[in-house]
Amino acid sequence: QVRLVESGGGLVQAGGSLRLSCATSGRSFSNYVMAWFRQAPGKEREFVAAISSGIAIRTYSNSVKGRFTVARDNAKNTVYLQMSSLKPEDTAVYYCAARGGTMITRAGANYEYWGQGTQVTVSS
């Protein structure tokens, strides 16, 4: 069993930055692919970014590429999402997710574990 706890959300003005953290419990964090998803009110959940286990291969949605950076610290069992140049359309609840193995996937259904989410609100 893996438990995920997100933190770092909040209210920020457009153009600002935030760093989200996702602390995990359980064994073998380094063996999990970690991802961030988000869900805005009235919209479906969407993929944001993911980082592989092992060699840190990263992938991003087109909407955040160049503005967001995903990173992991295996010693701290934590994955991060550094968000810069934030836009009002980035407003959403952000979720951390984990899946065993090495394959990165953008499909939320392929992730076994989820956090409770953290709210990010970007004002214009």
PDB file of C-alpha atoms in Angstrom:
ATOM      1  CA  GLN A   1       0.000   0.000   0.000  1.00  0.00           C
ATOM      2  CA  VAL A   2       1.244   3.475  -0.890  1.00  0.00           C
ATOM      3  CA  ARG A   3      -0.124   6.622   0.684  1.00  0.00           C
ATOM      4  CA  LEU A   4       0.253   9.947  -1.102  1.00  0.00           C
ATOM      5  CA  VAL A   5      -0.120  13.360   0.524  1.00  0.00           C
ATOM      6  CA  GLU A   6       0.013  16.539  -1.563  1.00  0.00           C
ATOM      7  CA  SER A   7       0.870  19.970  -0.236  1.00  0.00           C
ATOM      8  CA  GLY A   8       1.869  23.383  -1.494  1.00  0.00           C
ATOM      9  CA  GLY A   9      -1.316  24.539  -3.157  1.00  0.00           C
ATOM     10  CA  GLY A  10      -2.733  27.990  -2.663  1.00  0.00           C
ATOM     11  CA  LEU A  11      -3.764  31.251  -4.231  1.00  0.00           C
ATOM     12  CA  VAL A  12      -1.346  32.998  -6.567  1.00  0.00           C
ATOM     13  CA  GLN A  13      -1.565  35.788  -9.109  1.00  0.00           C
ATOM     14  CA  ALA A  14      -1.191  35.131 -12.799  1.00  0.00           C
ATOM     15  CA  GLY A  15       2.475  34.970 -13.729  1.00  0.00           C
ATOM     16  CA  GLY A  16       3.436  33.684 -10.308  1.00  0.00           C
ATOM     17  CA  SER A  17       4.900  30.383  -9.180  1.00  0.00           C
ATOM     18  CA  LEU A  18       4.064  27.552  -6.824  1.00  0.00           C
ATOM     19  CA  ARG A  19       5.755  24.300  -5.935  1.00  0.00           C
ATOM     20  CA  LEU A  20       3.619  21.308  -5.120  1.00  0.00           C
ATOM     21  CA  SER A  21       4.976  18.401  -3.131  1.00  0.00           C
ATOM     22  CA  CYS A  22       3.719  14.848  -2.855  1.00  0.00           C
ATOM     23  CA  ALA A  23       5.089  12.860   0.039  1.00  0.00           C
ATOM     24  CA  THR A  24       4.699   9.120  -0.126  1.00  0.00           C
ATOM     25  CA  SER A  25       4.737   6.366   2.434  1.00  0.00           C
ATOM     26  CA  GLY A  26       5.345   2.742   1.754  1.00  0.00           C
ATOM     27  CA  ARG A  27       8.268   0.901   0.364  1.00  0.00           C
ATOM     28  CA  SER A  28      10.127   1.135  -2.891  1.00  0.00           C
ATOM     29  CA  PHE A  29       9.194   4.691  -3.881  1.00  0.00           C
ATOM     30  CA  SER A  30      11.986   4.649  -6.431  1.00  0.00           C
ATOM     31  CA  ASN A  31      10.207   1.812  -8.263  1.00  0.00           C
ATOM     32  CA  TYR A  32       7.069   3.848  -8.902  1.00  0.00           C
ATOM     33  CA  VAL A  33       6.200   6.046 -11.830  1.00  0.00           C
ATOM     34  CA  MET A  34       4.872   9.283 -10.359  1.00  0.00           C
ATOM     35  CA  ALA A  35       2.447  11.649 -12.044  1.00  0.00           C
ATOM     36  CA  TRP A  36       0.443  14.809 -11.541  1.00  0.00           C
ATOM     37  CA  PHE A  37      -3.110  15.261 -12.744  1.00  0.00           C
ATOM     38  CA  ARG A  38      -5.536  18.114 -12.289  1.00  0.00           C
ATOM     39  CA  GLN A  39      -9.258  18.648 -12.365  1.00  0.00           C
ATOM     40  CA  ALA A  40     -10.932  22.003 -12.798  1.00  0.00           C
ATOM     41  CA  PRO A  41     -14.573  22.581 -11.800  1.00  0.00           C
ATOM     42  CA  GLY A  42     -16.914  21.095 -14.354  1.00  0.00           C
ATOM     43  CA  LYS A  43     -14.090  19.496 -16.327  1.00  0.00           C
ATOM     44  CA  GLU A  44     -12.625  16.046 -16.584  1.00  0.00           C
ATOM     45  CA  ARG A  45      -9.422  15.134 -14.866  1.00  0.00           C
ATOM     46  CA  GLU A  46      -6.414  15.746 -17.114  1.00  0.00           C
ATOM     47  CA  PHE A  47      -2.828  14.628 -17.180  1.00  0.00           C
ATOM     48  CA  VAL A  48      -0.224  17.248 -16.279  1.00  0.00           C
ATOM     49  CA  ALA A  49       3.182  15.589 -15.932  1.00  0.00           C
ATOM     50  CA  ALA A  50       4.906  12.338 -15.080  1.00  0.00           C
ATOM     51  CA  ILE A  51       8.355  11.122 -14.155  1.00  0.00           C
ATOM     52  CA  SER A  52       9.563   7.583 -14.546  1.00  0.00           C
ATOM     53  CA  SER A  53      11.136   5.310 -12.011  1.00  0.00           C
ATOM     54  CA  GLY A  54      14.818   4.582 -12.504  1.00  0.00           C
ATOM     55  CA  ILE A  55      16.203   6.971 -15.081  1.00  0.00           C
ATOM     56  CA  ALA A  56      14.142  10.136 -14.644  1.00  0.00           C
ATOM     57  CA  ILE A  57      12.319  10.415 -17.947  1.00  0.00           C
ATOM     58  CA  ARG A  58       9.776  13.220 -17.849  1.00  0.00           C
ATOM     59  CA  THR A  59       6.726  13.942 -19.936  1.00  0.00           C
ATOM     60  CA  TYR A  60       4.324  16.884 -19.899  1.00  0.00           C
ATOM     61  CA  SER A  61       1.006  17.889 -21.329  1.00  0.00           C
ATOM     62  CA  ASN A  62       1.227  20.485 -24.061  1.00  0.00           C
ATOM     63  CA  SER A  63      -0.630  22.984 -21.896  1.00  0.00           C
ATOM     64  CA  VAL A  64       2.115  23.076 -19.247  1.00  0.00           C
ATOM     65  CA  LYS A  65       5.243  22.205 -21.207  1.00  0.00           C
ATOM     66  CA  GLY A  66       7.897  24.846 -20.689  1.00  0.00           C
ATOM     67  CA  ARG A  67       6.186  26.222 -17.579  1.00  0.00           C
ATOM     68  CA  PHE A  68       6.022  23.235 -15.227  1.00  0.00           C
ATOM     69  CA  THR A  69       8.792  20.909 -14.097  1.00  0.00           C
ATOM     70  CA  VAL A  70       8.339  17.548 -12.416  1.00  0.00           C
ATOM     71  CA  ALA A  71      11.103  16.149 -10.236  1.00  0.00           C
ATOM     72  CA  ARG A  72      11.573  13.447  -7.650  1.00  0.00           C
ATOM     73  CA  ASP A  73      13.789  12.938  -4.632  1.00  0.00           C
ATOM     74  CA  ASN A  74      13.971   9.224  -3.966  1.00  0.00           C
ATOM     75  CA  ALA A  75      15.815   9.768  -0.695  1.00  0.00           C
ATOM     76  CA  LYS A  76      12.857  11.775   0.590  1.00  0.00           C
ATOM     77  CA  ASN A  77      10.143   9.669  -1.087  1.00  0.00           C
ATOM     78  CA  THR A  78       8.783  12.868  -2.566  1.00  0.00           C
ATOM     79  CA  VAL A  79       7.798  14.108  -5.993  1.00  0.00           C
ATOM     80  CA  TYR A  80       7.509  17.789  -6.849  1.00  0.00           C
ATOM     81  CA  LEU A  81       5.746  19.919  -9.410  1.00  0.00           C
ATOM     82  CA  GLN A  82       7.340  23.311  -9.906  1.00  0.00           C
ATOM     83  CA  MET A  83       4.815  25.574 -11.611  1.00  0.00           C
ATOM     84  CA  SER A  84       5.852  28.884 -13.140  1.00  0.00           C
ATOM     85  CA  SER A  85       4.182  31.507 -15.310  1.00  0.00           C
ATOM     86  CA  LEU A  86       0.870  30.394 -13.915  1.00  0.00           C
ATOM     87  CA  LYS A  87      -2.313  31.252 -15.758  1.00  0.00           C
ATOM     88  CA  PRO A  88      -5.920  31.442 -14.554  1.00  0.00           C
ATOM     89  CA  GLU A  89      -6.647  28.326 -16.611  1.00  0.00           C
ATOM     90  CA  ASP A  90      -4.228  26.409 -14.391  1.00  0.00           C
ATOM     91  CA  THR A  91      -6.748  26.718 -11.564  1.00  0.00           C
ATOM     92  CA  ALA A  92      -7.689  23.209 -10.466  1.00  0.00           C
ATOM     93  CA  VAL A  93      -7.309  20.586  -7.803  1.00  0.00           C
ATOM     94  CA  TYR A  94      -3.963  18.920  -8.400  1.00  0.00           C
ATOM     95  CA  TYR A  95      -3.549  15.234  -7.660  1.00  0.00           C
ATOM     96  CA  CYS A  96      -0.468  13.120  -7.259  1.00  0.00           C
ATOM     97  CA  ALA A  97      -0.616   9.529  -8.515  1.00  0.00           C
ATOM     98  CA  ALA A  98       1.653   6.503  -8.485  1.00  0.00           C
ATOM     99  CA  ARG A  99       1.953   3.273 -10.412  1.00  0.00           C
ATOM    100  CA  GLY A 100       4.369   0.399 -10.105  1.00  0.00           C
ATOM    101  CA  GLY A 101       6.739  -0.482 -12.900  1.00  0.00           C
ATOM    102  CA  THR A 102       8.668   1.579 -15.405  1.00  0.00           C
ATOM    103  CA  MET A 103       6.166   2.557 -18.065  1.00  0.00           C
ATOM    104  CA  ILE A 104       5.083   6.170 -18.125  1.00  0.00           C
ATOM    105  CA  THR A 105       1.452   6.591 -19.058  1.00  0.00           C
ATOM    106  CA  ARG A 106      -0.844   9.602 -19.292  1.00  0.00           C
ATOM    107  CA  ALA A 107      -3.954   7.581 -18.570  1.00  0.00           C
ATOM    108  CA  GLY A 108      -5.195   8.061 -15.060  1.00  0.00           C
ATOM    109  CA  ALA A 109      -6.813   4.636 -15.047  1.00  0.00           C
ATOM    110  CA  ASN A 110      -3.332   3.095 -15.102  1.00  0.00           C
ATOM    111  CA  TYR A 111      -2.350   4.628 -11.783  1.00  0.00           C
ATOM    112  CA  GLU A 112      -2.960   2.566  -8.701  1.00  0.00           C
ATOM    113  CA  TYR A 113      -2.564   5.133  -5.948  1.00  0.00           C
ATOM    114  CA  TRP A 114      -3.861   8.666  -5.586  1.00  0.00           C
ATOM    115  CA  GLY A 115      -3.547  11.510  -3.135  1.00  0.00           C
ATOM    116  CA  GLN A 116      -6.401  13.595  -1.823  1.00  0.00           C
ATOM    117  CA  GLY A 117      -5.521  16.629  -3.942  1.00  0.00           C
ATOM    118  CA  THR A 118      -4.433  20.194  -3.293  1.00  0.00           C
ATOM    119  CA  GLN A 119      -6.190  23.298  -4.585  1.00  0.00           C
ATOM    120  CA  VAL A 120      -4.354  25.718  -6.840  1.00  0.00           C
ATOM    121  CA  THR A 121      -6.102  28.971  -7.656  1.00  0.00           C
ATOM    122  CA  VAL A 122      -4.596  31.489 -10.069  1.00  0.00           C
ATOM    123  CA  SER A 123      -6.153  34.941 -10.069  1.00  0.00           C
ATOM    124  CA  SER A 124      -6.070  37.229 -13.078  1.00  0.00           C
TER     125      SER A 124
END
